[in-house]
CSV table of C-alpha atoms in Angstrom, one decimal:
chain,number,residue,atom,x,y,z
A,1,SER,CA,-261.0,-90.0,-18.2
A,2,TYR,CA,-264.7,-89.1,-18.4
A,3,GLY,CA,-263.7,-85.4,-18.2
A,4,ILE,CA,-262.2,-85.8,-14.7
A,5,GLU,CA,-259.3,-83.5,-14.1
A,6,PRO,CA,-255.9,-85.2,-13.6
A,7,TRP,CA,-255.4,-83.4,-10.3
A,8,LEU,CA,-258.6,-84.9,-8.9
A,9,LEU,CA,-257.6,-88.4,-10.0
A,10,ASP,CA,-254.2,-87.9,-8.3
A,11,MET,CA,-255.8,-86.5,-5.2
A,12,THR,CA,-258.2,-89.5,-5.0
A,13,LEU,CA,-255.4,-91.9,-5.6
A,14,HIS,CA,-253.5,-90.5,-2.6
A,15,ASN,CA,-256.6,-90.1,-0.4
A,16,PRO,CA,-259.2,-92.7,-1.6
A,17,THR,CA,-262.2,-91.8,0.6
A,18,VAL,CA,-265.6,-93.3,-0.1
A,19,ALA,CA,-266.9,-89.8,-0.9
A,20,ALA,CA,-264.0,-89.2,-3.3
A,21,LEU,CA,-264.5,-92.5,-5.1
A,22,ASP,CA,-268.3,-92.0,-5.3
A,23,ASN,CA,-267.6,-88.6,-6.9
A,24,LEU,CA,-265.4,-90.2,-9.5
A,25,ALA,CA,-267.9,-93.0,-10.2
A,26,LYS,CA,-270.6,-90.4,-10.9
A,27,ALA,CA,-268.6,-89.3,-14.0
A,28,VAL,CA,-269.0,-92.8,-15.5
A,29,PRO,CA,-272.4,-93.1,-17.4
A,30,LEU,CA,-274.9,-95.4,-15.6
A,31,GLU,CA,-275.1,-97.7,-18.6
A,32,GLN,CA,-271.3,-98.3,-18.5
A,33,ARG,CA,-271.3,-98.8,-14.7
A,34,GLN,CA,-274.1,-101.4,-15.1
A,35,PHE,CA,-272.2,-103.1,-17.9
A,36,ILE,CA,-269.1,-103.5,-15.6
A,37,ARG,CA,-271.2,-104.7,-12.6
A,38,ASN,CA,-272.9,-107.4,-14.8
A,39,LEU,CA,-269.7,-108.9,-16.2
A,40,PRO,CA,-269.0,-112.4,-15.0
A,41,VAL,CA,-266.3,-112.6,-12.3
A,42,PHE,CA,-264.5,-115.5,-14.1
A,43,LEU,CA,-264.2,-117.4,-17.3
A,44,GLU,CA,-263.7,-121.1,-17.5
A,45,THR,CA,-263.4,-123.8,-20.0
A,46,GLU,CA,-262.5,-127.5,-19.6
A,47,ASP,CA,-258.8,-126.9,-19.4
A,48,MET,CA,-258.4,-123.3,-18.0
A,49,PHE,CA,-260.0,-120.6,-16.0
A,50,VAL,CA,-259.4,-116.8,-15.9
A,51,ALA,CA,-260.0,-114.5,-12.9
A,52,HIS,CA,-259.0,-111.0,-11.9
A,53,ALA,CA,-257.0,-111.7,-8.8
A,54,LYS,CA,-256.6,-115.0,-6.9
A,55,TRP,CA,-257.9,-118.5,-6.5
A,56,ASP,CA,-256.7,-120.3,-3.4
A,57,VAL,CA,-253.8,-122.6,-4.3
A,58,GLN,CA,-255.2,-125.4,-2.1
A,59,THR,CA,-258.8,-125.3,-3.4
A,60,LEU,CA,-260.0,-127.5,-6.3
A,61,THR,CA,-261.6,-125.8,-9.2
A,62,ARG,CA,-264.3,-128.4,-9.7
A,63,ASN,CA,-266.7,-130.4,-7.4
A,64,PRO,CA,-268.1,-128.0,-6.4
A,65,SER,CA,-267.7,-125.8,-9.4
A,66,LEU,CA,-266.3,-122.2,-9.3
A,67,ARG,CA,-269.8,-120.9,-9.7
A,68,GLN,CA,-271.1,-122.9,-6.7
A,69,ARG,CA,-268.3,-121.8,-4.5
A,70,LEU,CA,-268.7,-118.2,-5.4
A,71,ASP,CA,-272.5,-118.2,-4.9
A,72,SER,CA,-272.1,-119.6,-1.4
A,73,ASP,CA,-268.8,-118.2,-0.1
A,74,GLU,CA,-268.4,-114.4,0.0
A,75,PRO,CA,-264.7,-114.5,1.2
A,76,THR,CA,-263.8,-116.7,-1.8
A,77,ARG,CA,-265.5,-114.2,-4.2
A,78,TYR,CA,-263.7,-111.3,-2.6
A,79,ASN,CA,-260.4,-113.2,-2.9
A,80,LEU,CA,-261.1,-113.9,-6.6
A,81,LEU,CA,-261.6,-110.2,-7.2
A,82,TRP,CA,-259.0,-108.6,-4.9
A,83,GLY,CA,-256.6,-111.2,-3.5
A,84,ARG,CA,-252.9,-111.3,-4.1
A,85,TYR,CA,-250.6,-114.3,-4.3
A,86,ALA,CA,-247.6,-114.7,-2.0
A,87,PRO,CA,-244.5,-115.5,-4.0
A,88,GLN,CA,-244.3,-119.1,-2.6
A,89,GLU,CA,-247.9,-119.7,-3.8
A,90,ILE,CA,-246.9,-119.2,-7.4
A,91,ASP,CA,-244.3,-121.9,-7.3
A,92,ALA,CA,-246.4,-124.3,-5.2
A,93,GLU,CA,-247.9,-127.4,-6.7
A,94,LYS,CA,-251.7,-126.9,-7.0
A,95,PRO,CA,-254.5,-129.5,-6.9
A,96,TRP,CA,-256.3,-127.5,-9.6
A,97,GLU,CA,-257.6,-129.6,-12.5
A,98,ARG,CA,-256.7,-126.9,-15.0
A,99,VAL,CA,-254.5,-123.8,-15.6
A,100,GLY,CA,-255.5,-120.5,-13.9
A,101,TYR,CA,-254.8,-117.1,-15.4
A,102,PHE,CA,-254.8,-114.0,-13.2
A,103,GLY,CA,-254.1,-110.3,-13.2
A,104,HIS,CA,-254.4,-107.7,-10.4
A,105,THR,CA,-250.9,-107.9,-9.1
A,106,PRO,CA,-248.2,-106.7,-11.4
A,107,VAL,CA,-245.5,-109.3,-12.1
A,108,ASP,CA,-242.8,-106.9,-11.0
A,109,ASN,CA,-244.0,-107.4,-7.5
A,110,TYR,CA,-242.5,-110.8,-7.7
A,111,ARG,CA,-239.3,-110.0,-9.6
A,112,ASP,CA,-236.3,-107.8,-8.9
A,113,ASP,CA,-235.6,-107.1,-12.6
A,114,ARG,CA,-237.6,-104.7,-14.9
A,115,ALA,CA,-238.9,-107.6,-17.0
A,116,LEU,CA,-242.6,-107.3,-17.5
A,117,LEU,CA,-243.3,-110.8,-18.8
A,118,PRO,CA,-246.0,-113.2,-17.7
A,119,LEU,CA,-245.0,-115.1,-14.6
A,120,ARG,CA,-245.6,-118.9,-14.7
A,121,GLY,CA,-245.7,-121.5,-12.1
A,122,PRO,CA,-247.4,-124.9,-11.8
A,123,LYS,CA,-250.9,-124.5,-13.3
A,124,ILE,CA,-250.8,-120.7,-12.9
A,125,VAL,CA,-249.9,-117.7,-15.1
A,126,LEU,CA,-249.9,-114.2,-13.8
A,127,LEU,CA,-250.5,-111.7,-16.6
A,128,ASP,CA,-250.5,-108.2,-15.1
A,129,THR,CA,-247.6,-106.6,-16.7
A,130,ALA,CA,-248.2,-103.1,-15.3
A,131,ALA,CA,-249.8,-101.5,-18.4
A,132,ALA,CA,-251.5,-98.8,-16.4
A,133,LEU,CA,-248.9,-98.4,-13.6
A,134,VAL,CA,-245.4,-97.6,-15.0
A,135,ALA,CA,-244.1,-95.9,-18.1
A,136,HIS,CA,-242.5,-99.1,-19.4
A,137,GLY,CA,-245.7,-101.1,-18.5
A,138,ARG,CA,-247.2,-103.5,-21.1
A,139,LEU,CA,-250.5,-105.0,-21.9
A,140,THR,CA,-250.2,-108.7,-22.3
A,141,ALA,CA,-252.4,-111.3,-24.2
A,142,ILE,CA,-251.6,-115.0,-24.1
A,143,CYS,CA,-252.6,-118.0,-26.1
A,144,HIS,CA,-253.6,-120.8,-23.8
A,145,GLU,CA,-253.0,-123.5,-26.3
A,146,THR,CA,-249.4,-122.5,-27.3
A,147,GLY,CA,-248.3,-120.4,-24.3
A,148,GLU,CA,-247.2,-117.6,-26.7
A,149,PHE,CA,-248.0,-114.1,-25.7
A,150,LEU,CA,-248.2,-110.7,-27.3
A,151,GLN,CA,-247.4,-107.4,-25.7
A,152,ALA,CA,-248.2,-103.7,-26.4
A,153,ASP,CA,-246.7,-100.7,-24.7
A,154,VAL,CA,-248.7,-97.9,-23.1
A,155,SER,CA,-249.3,-96.2,-26.4
A,156,GLY,CA,-250.7,-99.4,-27.9
A,157,LYS,CA,-247.7,-100.2,-30.1
A,158,ARG,CA,-246.7,-103.9,-30.2
A,159,VAL,CA,-243.4,-104.7,-28.6
A,160,SER,CA,-241.1,-107.7,-28.5
A,161,PRO,CA,-241.0,-109.4,-25.1
A,162,SER,CA,-237.8,-108.8,-23.4
């Protein structure tokens, strides 16, 4: 929390002005802000890629590479960081050459039940299981090779997927 009073966090959540957000950011040490800013915006291997939010379901992930697209296309970079999938995009066939893993939008946005499990579709896995959003939220880690996943509750205790 960096010493920020809960009421100030709540107030900023309900009225996120630039000034209020700047005020909160000042509480985070410069070294930590620089660390976050310098993190790569995606991770990729030969058979998978990981990004915060969204990769267009009609866009290839090679030729040109993710890096080349992001360096030359600001809307694509923005979408990768902040986009959200429409429900029909999850189930859509994708021309991607590998599996994509994404967070940003909690899986309960796509389900009517309380299940906070990874959501899978063709070549896509959504992993945001609302760890920071709801009391029953979970933090999820997944093994790409086996598809198995582990979950912890908001207190950090491992839980069985349900």
